[in-house]
């Protein structure tokens, strides 16, 4: 399930969040005011979660998604029809799998062979508990953990 997954490093830096109604006629009130934020460095999954990956999670964990249609579709297409709880359950499961995979790499002594820079930091961060798979905070779930991208720093 972890095979084929890739994560990219996003360096810390500023970005503009929200919308400016003077520039975007579709700007919603809850998107305003537009303001600059500085984010810490984080890792982001390079590709969306596929139907096949979500199916593997359901088969491996016994989890039942709210909408069974989320298990349908072409295997290599992005999974759809997920609820926040479905996505959270997937992230928790994926975190366990990635940590296990990272520890196996470390324990077999192949941790840094062929891995440099971001890759080595990513896998060692997971193995040591400095990185964790989480979901972004949303308007629909303000008490959720804040996550930036696919794998956040703790």
mmCIF file of C-alpha atoms in Angstrom:
data_model
loop_
_atom_site.group_PDB
_atom_site.id
_atom_site.type_symbol
_atom_site.label_atom_id
_atom_site.label_comp_id
_atom_site.label_asym_id
_atom_site.label_seq_id
_atom_site.Cartn_x
_atom_site.Cartn_y
_atom_site.Cartn_z
ATOM 1 C CA UNK A 1 0.000 0.000 0.000
ATOM 2 C CA UNK A 2 2.931 2.337 0.603
ATOM 3 C CA UNK A 3 4.704 1.236 -2.573
ATOM 4 C CA UNK A 4 4.434 3.849 -5.284
ATOM 5 C CA UNK A 5 3.498 6.659 -2.918
ATOM 6 C CA UNK A 6 5.589 9.782 -3.256
ATOM 7 C CA UNK A 7 5.775 12.924 -1.186
ATOM 8 C CA UNK A 8 7.273 16.267 -2.072
ATOM 9 C CA UNK A 9 8.901 18.719 0.303
ATOM 10 C CA UNK A 10 7.311 22.174 0.467
ATOM 11 C CA UNK A 11 9.634 24.728 2.085
ATOM 12 C CA UNK A 12 8.408 27.216 4.669
ATOM 13 C CA UNK A 13 7.209 30.508 3.286
ATOM 14 C CA UNK A 14 4.414 33.014 2.822
ATOM 15 C CA UNK A 15 1.308 32.671 0.687
ATOM 16 C CA UNK A 16 -1.903 34.601 0.151
ATOM 17 C CA UNK A 17 -4.967 32.980 1.703
ATOM 18 C CA UNK A 18 -8.517 33.970 0.890
ATOM 19 C CA UNK A 19 -10.086 35.942 -1.903
ATOM 20 C CA UNK A 20 -10.180 39.584 -2.893
ATOM 21 C CA UNK A 21 -13.669 40.468 -4.167
ATOM 22 C CA UNK A 22 -12.134 43.278 -6.247
ATOM 23 C CA UNK A 23 -10.217 40.664 -8.241
ATOM 24 C CA UNK A 24 -12.547 37.656 -7.919
ATOM 25 C CA UNK A 25 -16.245 38.191 -8.531
ATOM 26 C CA UNK A 26 -16.963 34.726 -7.101
ATOM 27 C CA UNK A 27 -15.212 35.448 -3.786
ATOM 28 C CA UNK A 28 -17.297 34.239 -0.848
ATOM 29 C CA UNK A 29 -17.619 36.176 2.408
ATOM 30 C CA UNK A 30 -16.015 33.381 4.416
ATOM 31 C CA UNK A 31 -12.928 33.636 2.157
ATOM 32 C CA UNK A 32 -12.303 37.255 3.152
ATOM 33 C CA UNK A 33 -10.298 39.177 3.911
ATOM 34 C CA UNK A 34 -7.420 38.011 1.811
ATOM 35 C CA UNK A 35 -4.319 37.910 3.976
ATOM 36 C CA UNK A 36 -0.763 36.674 3.943
ATOM 37 C CA UNK A 37 0.188 33.621 6.025
ATOM 38 C CA UNK A 38 3.567 32.043 6.574
ATOM 39 C CA UNK A 39 3.496 28.261 6.696
ATOM 40 C CA UNK A 40 6.114 25.968 8.188
ATOM 41 C CA UNK A 41 7.831 23.444 5.933
ATOM 42 C CA UNK A 42 5.787 20.329 5.192
ATOM 43 C CA UNK A 43 5.481 17.322 2.898
ATOM 44 C CA UNK A 44 2.626 16.891 0.461
ATOM 45 C CA UNK A 45 1.485 13.728 -1.288
ATOM 46 C CA UNK A 46 2.455 14.086 -4.939
ATOM 47 C CA UNK A 47 -0.680 12.344 -6.178
ATOM 48 C CA UNK A 48 -4.286 12.110 -4.957
ATOM 49 C CA UNK A 49 -5.389 8.986 -3.106
ATOM 50 C CA UNK A 50 -6.668 6.523 -5.690
ATOM 51 C CA UNK A 51 -9.667 4.213 -5.592
ATOM 52 C CA UNK A 52 -7.243 1.258 -5.363
ATOM 53 C CA UNK A 53 -5.431 2.762 -2.367
ATOM 54 C CA UNK A 54 -8.685 3.476 -0.565
ATOM 55 C CA UNK A 55 -9.940 -0.043 -1.362
ATOM 56 C CA UNK A 56 -6.721 -1.482 0.125
ATOM 57 C CA UNK A 57 -7.347 0.535 3.292
ATOM 58 C CA UNK A 58 -10.938 -0.743 3.573
ATOM 59 C CA UNK A 59 -9.888 -4.363 2.968
ATOM 60 C CA UNK A 60 -6.948 -4.165 5.370
ATOM 61 C CA UNK A 61 -8.690 -2.318 8.194
ATOM 62 C CA UNK A 62 -12.305 -3.459 7.915
ATOM 63 C CA UNK A 63 -13.418 0.173 7.848
ATOM 64 C CA UNK A 64 -16.785 0.818 6.192
ATOM 65 C CA UNK A 65 -17.003 4.130 4.322
ATOM 66 C CA UNK A 66 -20.192 6.146 4.685
ATOM 67 C CA UNK A 67 -20.836 6.040 0.939
ATOM 68 C CA UNK A 68 -20.113 2.642 -0.669
ATOM 69 C CA UNK A 69 -19.746 4.416 -4.025
ATOM 70 C CA UNK A 70 -16.354 5.631 -2.817
ATOM 71 C CA UNK A 71 -15.080 2.099 -3.502
ATOM 72 C CA UNK A 72 -16.210 2.234 -7.131
ATOM 73 C CA UNK A 73 -14.452 3.678 -10.127
ATOM 74 C CA UNK A 74 -11.261 3.064 -12.041
ATOM 75 C CA UNK A 75 -8.493 1.815 -9.775
ATOM 76 C CA UNK A 76 -5.996 4.514 -10.762
ATOM 77 C CA UNK A 77 -8.465 7.422 -10.514
ATOM 78 C CA UNK A 78 -8.792 9.659 -7.452
ATOM 79 C CA UNK A 79 -11.201 8.365 -4.827
ATOM 80 C CA UNK A 80 -14.423 10.391 -4.491
ATOM 81 C CA UNK A 81 -17.509 10.529 -2.256
ATOM 82 C CA UNK A 82 -15.519 10.486 0.987
ATOM 83 C CA UNK A 83 -16.648 12.126 4.194
ATOM 84 C CA UNK A 84 -14.313 13.936 6.564
ATOM 85 C CA UNK A 85 -14.400 10.880 8.849
ATOM 86 C CA UNK A 86 -13.591 8.530 5.951
ATOM 87 C CA UNK A 87 -10.562 10.658 5.072
ATOM 88 C CA UNK A 88 -9.477 10.907 8.712
ATOM 89 C CA UNK A 89 -9.698 7.119 9.145
ATOM 90 C CA UNK A 90 -7.643 6.644 5.974
ATOM 91 C CA UNK A 91 -4.988 9.102 7.186
ATOM 92 C CA UNK A 92 -4.709 7.388 10.565
ATOM 93 C CA UNK A 93 -4.319 4.001 8.871
ATOM 94 C CA UNK A 94 -1.829 5.380 6.328
ATOM 95 C CA UNK A 95 0.211 6.978 9.092
ATOM 96 C CA UNK A 96 0.573 3.583 10.801
ATOM 97 C CA UNK A 97 1.606 1.950 7.512
ATOM 98 C CA UNK A 98 4.120 4.678 6.640
ATOM 99 C CA UNK A 99 5.671 4.612 10.108
ATOM 100 C CA UNK A 100 5.969 0.817 9.941
ATOM 101 C CA UNK A 101 7.535 1.045 6.478
ATOM 102 C CA UNK A 102 9.958 3.768 7.618
ATOM 103 C CA UNK A 103 11.019 1.743 10.660
ATOM 104 C CA UNK A 104 11.609 -1.308 8.444
ATOM 105 C CA UNK A 105 13.843 0.772 6.169
ATOM 106 C CA UNK A 106 15.773 2.063 9.187
ATOM 107 C CA UNK A 107 16.035 -1.323 10.931
ATOM 108 C CA UNK A 108 17.299 -3.080 7.809
ATOM 109 C CA UNK A 109 20.072 -0.517 7.548
ATOM 110 C CA UNK A 110 18.952 0.715 4.146
ATOM 111 C CA UNK A 111 17.517 3.959 5.464
ATOM 112 C CA UNK A 112 19.871 6.389 3.845
ATOM 113 C CA UNK A 113 21.277 4.216 1.060
ATOM 114 C CA UNK A 114 20.111 5.833 -2.124
ATOM 115 C CA UNK A 115 18.196 8.469 -0.171
ATOM 116 C CA UNK A 116 19.463 11.978 0.132
ATOM 117 C CA UNK A 117 18.079 15.221 1.430
ATOM 118 C CA UNK A 118 14.307 15.331 1.576
ATOM 119 C CA UNK A 119 13.752 11.601 1.089
ATOM 120 C CA UNK A 120 16.028 10.672 3.981
ATOM 121 C CA UNK A 121 14.502 13.377 6.201
ATOM 122 C CA UNK A 122 10.985 12.247 5.284
ATOM 123 C CA UNK A 123 11.497 8.581 6.167
ATOM 124 C CA UNK A 124 13.559 9.246 9.279
ATOM 125 C CA UNK A 125 10.975 11.832 10.400
ATOM 126 C CA UNK A 126 8.221 9.233 10.157
ATOM 127 C CA UNK A 127 10.284 6.552 11.891
ATOM 128 C CA UNK A 128 11.203 8.913 14.742
ATOM 129 C CA UNK A 129 7.704 10.379 15.145
ATOM 130 C CA UNK A 130 8.577 13.896 13.965
ATOM 131 C CA UNK A 131 6.222 13.626 10.977
ATOM 132 C CA UNK A 132 2.627 12.446 10.868
ATOM 133 C CA UNK A 133 -0.114 12.026 8.250
ATOM 134 C CA UNK A 134 -3.023 14.344 9.029
ATOM 135 C CA UNK A 135 -5.866 16.266 7.400
ATOM 136 C CA UNK A 136 -6.097 20.023 6.942
ATOM 137 C CA UNK A 137 -8.304 22.006 9.299
ATOM 138 C CA UNK A 138 -11.528 22.943 7.569
ATOM 139 C CA UNK A 139 -14.506 25.158 8.143
ATOM 140 C CA UNK A 140 -16.559 22.007 8.619
ATOM 141 C CA UNK A 141 -14.328 20.579 11.332
ATOM 142 C CA UNK A 142 -12.614 23.397 13.237
ATOM 143 C CA UNK A 143 -11.442 21.108 16.042
ATOM 144 C CA UNK A 144 -9.508 18.879 13.682
ATOM 145 C CA UNK A 145 -5.714 18.875 13.835
ATOM 146 C CA UNK A 146 -4.056 21.406 11.595
ATOM 147 C CA UNK A 147 -2.218 19.681 8.790
ATOM 148 C CA UNK A 148 -0.486 21.193 5.862
ATOM 149 C CA UNK A 149 -0.615 18.949 2.828
ATOM 150 C CA UNK A 150 -0.171 15.191 3.106
ATOM 151 C CA UNK A 151 2.313 14.817 5.934
ATOM 152 C CA UNK A 152 2.754 17.480 8.552
ATOM 153 C CA UNK A 153 5.506 18.278 10.943
ATOM 154 C CA UNK A 154 4.542 17.796 14.561
#
